[in-house]
mmCIF file of C-alpha atoms in Angstrom:
data_model
loop_
_atom_site.group_PDB
_atom_site.id
_atom_site.type_symbol
_atom_site.label_atom_id
_atom_site.label_comp_id
_atom_site.label_asym_id
_atom_site.label_seq_id
_atom_site.Cartn_x
_atom_site.Cartn_y
_atom_site.Cartn_z
ATOM 1 C CA LYS A 249 -60.780 -131.570 -100.731
ATOM 2 C CA PHE A 250 -61.073 -127.892 -99.791
ATOM 3 C CA ARG A 251 -60.130 -128.684 -96.184
ATOM 4 C CA PHE A 252 -56.835 -130.071 -97.433
ATOM 5 C CA VAL A 253 -56.111 -126.896 -99.427
ATOM 6 C CA GLU A 254 -57.028 -124.742 -96.454
ATOM 7 C CA ASN A 255 -54.826 -126.749 -94.083
ATOM 8 C CA LEU A 256 -51.946 -126.760 -96.569
ATOM 9 C CA VAL A 257 -52.080 -122.980 -96.967
ATOM 10 C CA LEU A 258 -52.229 -122.575 -93.180
ATOM 11 C CA PHE A 259 -49.214 -124.881 -92.707
ATOM 12 C CA ILE A 260 -47.180 -123.068 -95.381
ATOM 13 C CA SER A 261 -48.108 -119.726 -93.810
ATOM 14 C CA ILE A 262 -46.964 -120.873 -90.363
ATOM 15 C CA VAL A 263 -43.660 -122.213 -91.718
ATOM 16 C CA ALA A 264 -43.087 -119.045 -93.742
ATOM 17 C CA GLU A 265 -43.816 -116.852 -90.716
ATOM 18 C CA CYS A 266 -41.384 -118.853 -88.538
ATOM 19 C CA LEU A 267 -38.664 -118.408 -91.171
ATOM 20 C CA LEU A 268 -39.417 -114.702 -91.474
ATOM 21 C CA ILE A 269 -39.247 -114.229 -87.700
ATOM 22 C CA ALA A 270 -35.852 -115.963 -87.668
ATOM 23 C CA ILE A 271 -34.593 -113.790 -90.544
ATOM 24 C CA ASN A 272 -36.015 -110.655 -88.903
ATOM 25 C CA PHE A 273 -34.291 -111.527 -85.620
ATOM 26 C CA GLN A 274 -30.953 -112.058 -87.370
ATOM 27 C CA VAL A 275 -31.054 -109.076 -89.729
ATOM 28 C CA ASP A 276 -32.879 -106.238 -88.016
ATOM 29 C CA ARG A 277 -34.181 -106.391 -84.465
ATOM 30 C CA GLU A 278 -35.421 -102.802 -84.447
ATOM 31 C CA VAL A 279 -38.234 -103.160 -87.007
ATOM 32 C CA ALA A 280 -40.622 -106.083 -86.619
ATOM 33 C CA TRP A 281 -41.494 -106.405 -90.303
ATOM 34 C CA SER A 282 -42.071 -110.144 -89.846
ATOM 35 C CA LEU A 283 -45.021 -109.279 -87.613
ATOM 36 C CA VAL A 284 -46.620 -107.232 -90.395
ATOM 37 C CA ILE A 285 -46.125 -110.075 -92.865
ATOM 38 C CA GLY A 286 -47.568 -112.478 -90.283
ATOM 39 C CA ILE A 287 -50.685 -110.342 -90.056
ATOM 40 C CA ILE A 288 -50.954 -110.369 -93.851
ATOM 41 C CA LEU A 289 -50.591 -114.174 -93.891
ATOM 42 C CA LEU A 290 -53.253 -114.485 -91.203
ATOM 43 C CA TYR A 291 -55.542 -112.215 -93.203
ATOM 44 C CA GLY A 292 -54.934 -114.353 -96.295
ATOM 45 C CA ASN A 293 -55.910 -117.484 -94.385
ATOM 46 C CA VAL A 294 -59.094 -115.862 -93.094
ATOM 47 C CA VAL A 295 -59.962 -114.698 -96.606
ATOM 48 C CA LEU A 296 -59.327 -118.180 -97.990
ATOM 49 C CA ARG A 297 -61.534 -119.729 -95.316
ATOM 50 C CA MET A 298 -64.336 -117.256 -96.078
ATOM 51 C CA ALA A 299 -64.028 -117.719 -99.827
ATOM 52 C CA ILE A 300 -63.935 -121.515 -99.863
ATOM 53 C CA LEU A 301 -65.898 -122.592 -96.821
ATOM 54 C CA GLY A 302 -68.075 -119.590 -96.068
ATOM 55 C CA LYS A 303 -71.732 -119.354 -96.807
ATOM 56 C CA SER A 304 -71.407 -115.800 -98.056
ATOM 57 C CA GLY A 305 -72.717 -114.667 -101.399
ATOM 58 C CA TYR A 306 -70.985 -114.542 -104.738
ATOM 59 C CA LEU A 307 -69.880 -110.918 -104.371
ATOM 60 C CA ALA A 308 -68.268 -111.527 -100.976
ATOM 61 C CA LYS A 309 -66.442 -114.589 -102.284
ATOM 62 C CA THR A 310 -65.241 -112.674 -105.341
ATOM 63 C CA VAL A 311 -63.945 -109.812 -103.207
ATOM 64 C CA CYS A 312 -62.214 -112.298 -100.897
ATOM 65 C CA LEU A 313 -60.546 -114.090 -103.791
ATOM 66 C CA VAL A 314 -59.477 -110.792 -105.369
ATOM 67 C CA LEU A 315 -57.944 -109.637 -102.094
ATOM 68 C CA LEU A 316 -56.246 -113.002 -101.631
ATOM 69 C CA ALA A 317 -54.706 -112.765 -105.107
ATOM 70 C CA ILE A 318 -53.460 -109.242 -104.432
ATOM 71 C CA VAL A 319 -52.082 -110.220 -100.996
ATOM 72 C CA MET A 320 -50.262 -113.194 -102.515
ATOM 73 C CA LEU A 321 -48.658 -111.052 -105.203
ATOM 74 C CA LEU A 322 -47.750 -108.338 -102.685
ATOM 75 C CA GLY A 323 -46.171 -110.945 -100.425
ATOM 76 C CA ILE A 324 -44.228 -112.600 -103.239
ATOM 77 C CA ASP A 325 -42.987 -109.208 -104.433
ATOM 78 C CA TYR A 326 -41.915 -108.219 -100.923
ATOM 79 C CA LEU A 327 -40.151 -111.547 -100.314
ATOM 80 C CA THR A 328 -38.324 -111.427 -103.644
ATOM 81 C CA GLY A 329 -37.298 -107.863 -102.802
ATOM 82 C CA LEU A 330 -35.936 -109.073 -99.458
ATOM 83 C CA ILE A 331 -33.988 -111.814 -101.221
ATOM 84 C CA VAL A 332 -32.564 -109.352 -103.768
ATOM 85 C CA ALA A 333 -31.381 -107.043 -100.990
ATOM 86 C CA GLY A 334 -30.453 -109.585 -98.319
ATOM 87 C CA VAL A 335 -28.816 -112.305 -100.369
ATOM 88 C CA PHE A 336 -27.743 -110.724 -103.653
ATOM 89 C CA HIS A 337 -27.115 -107.144 -102.413
ATOM 90 C CA LYS A 338 -28.553 -105.716 -105.643
ATOM 91 C CA SER A 339 -31.500 -103.703 -104.358
ATOM 92 C CA GLU A 340 -32.266 -100.521 -106.250
ATOM 93 C CA LYS A 341 -34.012 -99.118 -103.150
ATOM 94 C CA THR A 342 -30.811 -98.485 -101.155
ATOM 95 C CA GLU A 343 -27.475 -96.887 -101.962
ATOM 96 C CA ASN A 344 -25.381 -99.976 -101.252
ATOM 97 C CA GLY A 345 -27.975 -102.479 -102.491
ATOM 98 C CA THR A 346 -28.358 -104.302 -99.162
ATOM 99 C CA LEU A 347 -31.177 -104.664 -96.672
ATOM 100 C CA GLU A 348 -32.190 -101.493 -94.921
ATOM 101 C CA SER A 349 -35.013 -101.353 -92.396
ATOM 102 C CA ARG A 350 -36.285 -97.979 -93.631
ATOM 103 C CA ALA A 351 -36.574 -99.224 -97.217
ATOM 104 C CA GLY A 352 -38.346 -102.375 -96.014
ATOM 105 C CA TRP A 353 -40.753 -100.375 -93.893
ATOM 106 C CA LYS A 354 -41.535 -98.066 -96.823
ATOM 107 C CA GLY A 355 -42.227 -101.128 -98.960
ATOM 108 C CA LEU A 356 -44.634 -102.537 -96.379
ATOM 109 C CA CYS A 357 -46.395 -99.185 -96.138
ATOM 110 C CA ARG A 358 -46.814 -99.119 -99.920
ATOM 111 C CA LYS A 359 -48.219 -102.659 -99.867
ATOM 112 C CA GLY A 360 -50.685 -101.661 -97.144
ATOM 113 C CA VAL A 361 -51.863 -98.644 -99.122
ATOM 114 C CA THR A 362 -52.276 -100.880 -102.179
ATOM 115 C CA LEU A 363 -54.673 -103.065 -100.179
ATOM 116 C CA LEU A 364 -56.556 -99.985 -99.001
ATOM 117 C CA VAL A 365 -56.972 -98.765 -102.589
ATOM 118 C CA VAL A 366 -58.323 -102.186 -103.617
ATOM 119 C CA LEU A 367 -60.747 -102.174 -100.692
ATOM 120 C CA VAL A 368 -61.944 -98.663 -101.581
ATOM 121 C CA ALA A 369 -62.430 -99.772 -105.208
ATOM 122 C CA CYS A 370 -64.475 -102.762 -104.027
ATOM 123 C CA ARG A 371 -66.687 -100.519 -101.896
ATOM 124 C CA LEU A 372 -67.137 -98.021 -104.731
ATOM 125 C CA ASP A 373 -68.344 -100.835 -106.971
ATOM 126 C CA VAL A 374 -70.850 -101.929 -104.332
ATOM 127 C CA VAL A 375 -72.174 -98.374 -104.104
ATOM 128 C CA MET A 376 -72.338 -98.022 -107.904
ATOM 129 C CA GLY A 377 -73.608 -101.547 -108.530
ATOM 130 C CA SER A 378 -70.811 -102.424 -110.959
ATOM 131 C CA ASN A 379 -67.544 -104.334 -111.133
ATOM 132 C CA PHE A 380 -65.627 -101.938 -113.353
ATOM 133 C CA ILE A 381 -63.660 -99.950 -110.763
ATOM 134 C CA ARG A 382 -62.588 -103.012 -108.756
ATOM 135 C CA ASP A 383 -61.565 -104.895 -111.891
ATOM 136 C CA ALA A 384 -59.567 -101.956 -113.285
ATOM 137 C CA VAL A 385 -57.749 -101.355 -109.997
ATOM 138 C CA VAL A 386 -57.002 -105.044 -109.499
ATOM 139 C CA ILE A 387 -55.730 -105.493 -113.058
ATOM 140 C CA ALA A 388 -53.446 -102.472 -112.647
ATOM 141 C CA PHE A 389 -52.003 -103.715 -109.344
ATOM 142 C CA VAL A 390 -51.648 -107.302 -110.567
ATOM 143 C CA ALA A 391 -49.713 -106.058 -113.599
ATOM 144 C CA ASN A 392 -47.546 -103.791 -111.443
ATOM 145 C CA GLU A 393 -46.716 -106.506 -108.896
ATOM 146 C CA THR A 394 -46.037 -109.070 -111.631
ATOM 147 C CA ILE A 395 -43.592 -106.702 -113.315
ATOM 148 C CA SER A 396 -41.895 -106.055 -109.978
ATOM 149 C CA ILE A 397 -41.575 -109.792 -109.278
ATOM 150 C CA ILE A 398 -40.062 -110.364 -112.718
ATOM 151 C CA GLU A 399 -37.623 -107.475 -112.181
ATOM 152 C CA ASN A 400 -36.590 -108.956 -108.816
ATOM 153 C CA ALA A 401 -36.071 -112.343 -110.431
ATOM 154 C CA GLY A 402 -33.875 -110.691 -113.081
ATOM 155 C CA LEU A 403 -31.796 -109.001 -110.365
ATOM 156 C CA MET A 404 -31.305 -112.434 -108.793
ATOM 157 C CA GLY A 405 -29.937 -113.755 -112.066
ATOM 158 C CA VAL A 406 -32.968 -115.814 -113.077
ATOM 159 C CA PRO A 407 -33.043 -115.953 -116.884
ATOM 160 C CA ILE A 408 -36.045 -113.990 -118.107
ATOM 161 C CA PRO A 409 -37.301 -114.632 -121.663
ATOM 162 C CA SER A 410 -36.458 -111.726 -123.963
ATOM 163 C CA VAL A 411 -40.124 -111.288 -124.934
ATOM 164 C CA ILE A 412 -41.008 -110.508 -121.315
ATOM 165 C CA VAL A 413 -38.016 -108.162 -120.910
ATOM 166 C CA LYS A 414 -39.024 -106.247 -124.049
ATOM 167 C CA ALA A 415 -42.651 -106.042 -122.918
ATOM 168 C CA ILE A 416 -41.580 -104.604 -119.553
ATOM 169 C CA GLU A 417 -39.341 -102.056 -121.286
ATOM 170 C CA VAL A 418 -42.237 -100.977 -123.520
ATOM 171 C CA LEU A 419 -44.522 -100.581 -120.490
ATOM 172 C CA LYS A 420 -41.890 -98.537 -118.649
ATOM 173 C CA LYS A 421 -41.351 -96.261 -121.666
ATOM 174 C CA GLN A 422 -45.108 -95.718 -121.969
ATOM 175 C CA ALA A 423 -45.362 -94.877 -118.270
ATOM 176 C CA GLU A 424 -42.449 -92.425 -118.508
ATOM 177 C CA SER A 425 -43.931 -90.713 -121.574
ATOM 178 C CA GLU A 426 -47.275 -90.258 -119.751
ATOM 179 C CA ASP A 427 -45.510 -88.549 -116.828
#
């Protein structure tokens, strides 16, 4: 049963990477962002293999699953951002709303730093013997990426329930008032 899930995720990752390489080749040959995403997909597959099939302890499996969840959300957010800019030309990251290699590279750098912060939080919890720091950091990033994915979907014209739109507006106002 778990072998099937593992093989399915691997197959989807390979197909997604092939599509991303084709898009990267057509859109921007100077920056190999599809390679970075490919590395992230490979990492996700390794994490999945360790979490499901590995003989590691509970803590290692939990960390692997947490990282896999974060990587999935980061990837979905990045892909929806690419679709917003490449297909709909409504990106808020560039002046004309279209794909721009510099904006994409900055986005990938931010995603990489997000993973580093999660890894540091995991290590801090190991040192302190708790789960609080990791959980707080992961919850914050999961909420942030989920909001970003919903915003991207809205820019694509996907109907978003008004309750979710209002909740996002409240969160943004709270964040602005704290700054």
